[in-house]
Amino acid sequence: MRLTKLEHAALVVEHSGDKLYIDPGKFTTPITESAGTVAVVVTHEHDDHWTPEQLERIVEMNPEVRLFGPAGVAAAASGFDVEVVAAGDEVEVGPFRLRFFGGQHAEIHRSIPIIDNLGVLVDDALYYGGDSFTVPDGVAVDVLAVPAGAPWMKISEAMDYVEAVAPRRAFPTHEMLLSTAGKALSNARLAWATEQHGGEYLPLAPGDTLDF
């Protein structure tokens, strides 16, 4: 399988000609070449993780595509046929096996309601927690997409998260709000955390790929 990192929180996984998109939001370049997409996972309803325009483009090119997300996503994206999933659910779609974890978005501030959020494990290898630090207990994670910067986190929390998951490889996501200097700082800290358990940190930029 091949993972391609897109801007901010989005990525695409390709396997045997089929594609899986995760979190195509407003900070991601419009997705126009999505032929072969069998599924889209949206971890939560915030628009940096999905927009109607991004989903419309994918659905138009792939009418049979299946869309997955928690109940909050289904409500927010009511114009789309979103299949509601919850923590503990498993789905097989095309060549992909999806397992879901968590349930809630990390707290931004006590004044802001906490919404639904699900982490997704792809083929027992690639894990992306959305906007949370939910650890997929009992899973030996090959590749971890780790948040590098967000209003709901500080870098020490991301470092602790990487150490708790102890992936074989990790790369940054959710970094569009960071400056070049901020990305360099986050990459250095996350690399340290990944290496504590013998893992390798890969500072992927948009367009970079990783085979797993």
CSV table of C-alpha atoms in Angstrom, one decimal:
chain,number,residue,atom,x,y,z
A,1,MET,CA,0.0,0.0,0.0
A,2,ARG,CA,1.1,3.6,-0.6
A,3,LEU,CA,0.2,6.5,1.5
A,4,THR,CA,0.4,10.1,0.1
A,5,LYS,CA,0.3,12.9,2.5
A,6,LEU,CA,-1.9,15.8,1.4
A,7,GLU,CA,-2.1,19.3,3.0
A,8,HIS,CA,-3.0,19.6,6.6
A,9,ALA,CA,-5.0,16.7,7.9
A,10,ALA,CA,-5.7,14.8,4.7
A,11,LEU,CA,-4.1,11.8,3.2
A,12,VAL,CA,-4.9,9.1,0.6
A,13,VAL,CA,-4.0,5.4,0.7
A,14,GLU,CA,-3.8,3.4,-2.5
A,15,HIS,CA,-4.0,-0.4,-2.8
A,16,SER,CA,-4.4,-2.4,-6.0
A,17,GLY,CA,-5.8,0.6,-7.8
A,18,ASP,CA,-8.3,1.5,-5.1
A,19,LYS,CA,-8.1,4.7,-3.0
A,20,LEU,CA,-9.1,5.6,0.5
A,21,TYR,CA,-9.2,9.3,1.4
A,22,ILE,CA,-9.1,10.5,5.0
A,23,ASP,CA,-10.2,14.0,6.1
A,24,PRO,CA,-10.2,16.1,2.9
A,25,GLY,CA,-10.8,19.5,4.4
A,26,LYS,CA,-10.6,23.2,3.6
A,27,PHE,CA,-6.8,23.5,3.9
A,28,THR,CA,-6.3,20.7,1.4
A,29,THR,CA,-5.9,21.5,-2.3
A,30,PRO,CA,-9.2,20.7,-4.1
A,31,ILE,CA,-9.2,17.0,-4.9
A,32,THR,CA,-9.9,16.6,-8.6
A,33,GLU,CA,-8.2,13.3,-9.6
A,34,SER,CA,-9.9,10.8,-7.3
A,35,ALA,CA,-10.9,8.1,-9.8
A,36,GLY,CA,-10.8,4.7,-8.1
A,37,THR,CA,-11.9,5.9,-4.7
A,38,VAL,CA,-13.8,3.3,-2.8
A,39,ALA,CA,-14.1,5.1,0.6
A,40,VAL,CA,-13.7,8.3,2.5
A,41,VAL,CA,-13.3,8.5,6.2
A,42,VAL,CA,-14.1,11.8,8.0
A,43,THR,CA,-13.0,11.7,11.6
A,44,HIS,CA,-15.1,14.6,12.8
A,45,GLU,CA,-17.2,17.5,11.6
A,46,HIS,CA,-14.8,20.5,11.7
A,47,ASP,CA,-14.2,22.0,8.2
A,48,ASP,CA,-10.5,21.6,8.2
A,49,HIS,CA,-11.3,17.8,8.0
A,50,TRP,CA,-14.0,17.9,5.4
A,51,THR,CA,-16.0,20.3,3.2
A,52,PRO,CA,-19.1,19.7,1.0
A,53,GLU,CA,-17.0,20.8,-2.0
A,54,GLN,CA,-14.3,18.2,-1.4
A,55,LEU,CA,-16.9,15.4,-0.9
A,56,GLU,CA,-18.9,16.5,-3.9
A,57,ARG,CA,-15.9,16.2,-6.2
A,58,ILE,CA,-15.1,12.8,-5.0
A,59,VAL,CA,-18.7,11.5,-5.1
A,60,GLU,CA,-19.2,12.9,-8.6
A,61,MET,CA,-16.2,11.0,-9.9
A,62,ASN,CA,-16.9,7.9,-7.8
A,63,PRO,CA,-20.7,7.5,-7.5
A,64,GLU,CA,-20.4,4.2,-5.6
A,65,VAL,CA,-18.0,5.5,-3.0
A,66,ARG,CA,-18.8,4.8,0.6
A,67,LEU,CA,-18.5,7.6,3.2
A,68,PHE,CA,-17.8,6.9,6.9
A,69,GLY,CA,-17.9,9.1,10.0
A,70,PRO,CA,-19.3,9.4,13.5
A,71,ALA,CA,-22.9,10.6,14.1
A,72,GLY,CA,-21.7,14.2,14.3
A,73,VAL,CA,-20.3,14.0,10.7
A,74,ALA,CA,-23.5,12.4,9.4
A,75,ALA,CA,-25.5,15.3,10.9
A,76,ALA,CA,-23.2,18.0,9.6
A,77,ALA,CA,-23.0,16.4,6.1
A,78,SER,CA,-26.7,15.6,5.9
A,79,GLY,CA,-26.6,16.1,2.1
A,80,PHE,CA,-24.4,13.0,1.8
A,81,ASP,CA,-25.0,9.3,2.5
A,82,VAL,CA,-22.6,9.0,5.4
A,83,GLU,CA,-22.5,5.6,7.1
A,84,VAL,CA,-22.3,6.1,10.8
A,85,VAL,CA,-19.6,4.3,12.6
A,86,ALA,CA,-18.6,4.2,16.3
A,87,ALA,CA,-15.7,3.1,18.4
A,88,GLY,CA,-15.2,-0.7,18.1
A,89,ASP,CA,-16.7,-0.9,14.7
A,90,GLU,CA,-14.9,-2.7,11.8
A,91,VAL,CA,-15.7,-2.2,8.1
A,92,GLU,CA,-14.2,-3.9,5.0
A,93,VAL,CA,-14.5,-1.8,1.8
A,94,GLY,CA,-12.5,-2.8,-1.3
A,95,PRO,CA,-9.1,-3.9,-0.2
A,96,PHE,CA,-9.2,-1.9,3.0
A,97,ARG,CA,-10.1,-3.0,6.5
A,98,LEU,CA,-11.1,-0.1,8.8
A,99,ARG,CA,-11.3,-0.2,12.6
A,100,PHE,CA,-12.5,2.7,14.6
A,101,PHE,CA,-11.4,4.0,18.0
A,102,GLY,CA,-12.1,6.8,20.5
A,103,GLY,CA,-15.3,8.7,20.3
A,104,GLN,CA,-14.6,12.3,21.3
A,105,HIS,CA,-12.6,15.3,20.0
A,106,ALA,CA,-9.9,16.6,22.3
A,107,GLU,CA,-11.0,19.6,24.5
A,108,ILE,CA,-10.2,22.9,22.9
A,109,HIS,CA,-11.5,25.0,25.8
A,110,ARG,CA,-14.2,24.5,28.4
A,111,SER,CA,-16.4,27.1,26.6
A,112,ILE,CA,-16.5,25.0,23.4
A,113,PRO,CA,-18.6,21.9,23.2
A,114,ILE,CA,-16.8,18.6,22.7
A,115,ILE,CA,-17.9,16.8,19.5
A,116,ASP,CA,-17.7,13.3,18.1
A,117,ASN,CA,-14.3,12.2,16.8
A,118,LEU,CA,-13.1,8.8,15.7
A,119,GLY,CA,-9.6,7.5,15.1
A,120,VAL,CA,-9.2,5.0,12.2
A,121,LEU,CA,-6.8,2.1,11.8
A,122,VAL,CA,-6.3,1.0,8.2
A,123,ASP,CA,-5.4,-2.7,7.6
A,124,ASP,CA,-4.0,-3.0,11.2
A,125,ALA,CA,-1.0,-0.9,10.1
A,126,LEU,CA,-1.8,2.9,9.6
A,127,TYR,CA,-3.4,4.8,12.5
A,128,TYR,CA,-4.8,8.3,12.4
A,129,GLY,CA,-6.6,9.6,15.5
A,130,GLY,CA,-8.2,12.6,14.0
A,131,ASP,CA,-8.3,15.4,16.6
A,132,SER,CA,-7.6,13.3,19.6
A,133,PHE,CA,-4.8,11.4,21.3
A,134,THR,CA,-6.7,8.2,21.6
A,135,VAL,CA,-4.3,5.2,21.7
A,136,PRO,CA,-5.4,2.1,19.8
A,137,ASP,CA,-4.9,-0.3,22.7
A,138,GLY,CA,-3.5,-3.7,21.8
A,139,VAL,CA,-2.4,-2.6,18.3
A,140,ALA,CA,1.2,-2.7,17.0
A,141,VAL,CA,1.1,0.4,14.8
A,142,ASP,CA,3.3,0.4,11.8
A,143,VAL,CA,2.7,4.0,10.7
A,144,LEU,CA,1.3,6.7,12.9
A,145,ALA,CA,-0.1,10.1,11.6
A,146,VAL,CA,0.7,12.4,14.5
A,147,PRO,CA,-0.7,15.9,15.0
A,148,ALA,CA,2.0,18.5,14.9
A,149,GLY,CA,0.0,21.6,15.8
A,150,ALA,CA,-3.6,22.6,16.7
A,151,PRO,CA,-5.6,24.8,19.1
A,152,TRP,CA,-6.5,21.7,21.1
A,153,MET,CA,-2.9,20.5,21.8
A,154,LYS,CA,0.5,21.3,23.0
A,155,ILE,CA,3.7,19.6,21.7
A,156,SER,CA,4.3,17.7,25.0
A,157,GLU,CA,1.0,16.0,24.6
A,158,ALA,CA,1.8,14.9,21.1
A,159,MET,CA,5.2,13.6,22.2
A,160,ASP,CA,3.6,11.6,25.0
A,161,TYR,CA,1.1,10.3,22.5
A,162,VAL,CA,3.8,9.1,20.2
A,163,GLU,CA,5.6,7.4,23.1
A,164,ALA,CA,2.4,5.7,24.2
A,165,VAL,CA,1.6,4.3,20.7
A,166,ALA,CA,5.3,3.5,20.0
A,167,PRO,CA,4.9,3.2,16.2
A,168,ARG,CA,7.5,1.7,13.9
A,169,ARG,CA,7.2,4.9,11.8
A,170,ALA,CA,5.5,8.3,12.3
A,171,PHE,CA,4.9,11.4,10.2
A,172,PRO,CA,3.3,14.8,10.9
A,173,THR,CA,-0.2,15.8,10.1
A,174,HIS,CA,-2.5,18.7,11.1
A,175,GLU,CA,0.3,21.2,10.7
A,176,MET,CA,-1.1,23.8,8.3
A,177,LEU,CA,-1.4,26.4,11.0
A,178,LEU,CA,2.3,26.2,11.7
A,179,SER,CA,5.0,28.4,10.3
A,180,THR,CA,8.1,26.9,8.7
A,181,ALA,CA,9.9,27.4,12.0
A,182,GLY,CA,7.0,25.9,13.9
A,183,LYS,CA,7.1,22.8,11.6
A,184,ALA,CA,10.8,22.4,12.2
A,185,LEU,CA,10.4,22.6,15.9
A,186,SER,CA,7.5,20.1,16.0
A,187,ASN,CA,9.4,17.7,13.7
A,188,ALA,CA,12.4,17.7,16.0
A,189,ARG,CA,10.3,17.0,19.1
A,190,LEU,CA,8.2,14.3,17.4
A,191,ALA,CA,11.3,12.7,16.0
A,192,TRP,CA,12.7,12.5,19.5
A,193,ALA,CA,9.5,10.9,20.8
A,194,THR,CA,9.4,8.4,18.0
A,195,GLU,CA,13.0,7.3,18.5
A,196,GLN,CA,12.5,6.5,22.2
A,197,HIS,CA,11.0,3.1,21.3
A,198,GLY,CA,13.2,2.6,18.2
A,199,GLY,CA,10.9,4.1,15.7
A,200,GLU,CA,11.7,6.2,12.6
A,201,TYR,CA,10.2,9.7,12.2
A,202,LEU,CA,9.6,10.8,8.6
A,203,PRO,CA,8.9,14.6,8.2
A,204,LEU,CA,6.7,14.1,5.2
A,205,ALA,CA,5.5,17.2,3.3
A,206,PRO,CA,2.4,17.4,1.1
A,207,GLY,CA,2.9,15.2,-1.9
A,208,ASP,CA,5.4,12.9,-0.2
A,209,THR,CA,4.6,9.2,-0.2
A,210,LEU,CA,5.3,6.2,2.1
A,211,ASP,CA,4.9,2.5,1.4
A,212,PHE,CA,3.7,0.2,4.1
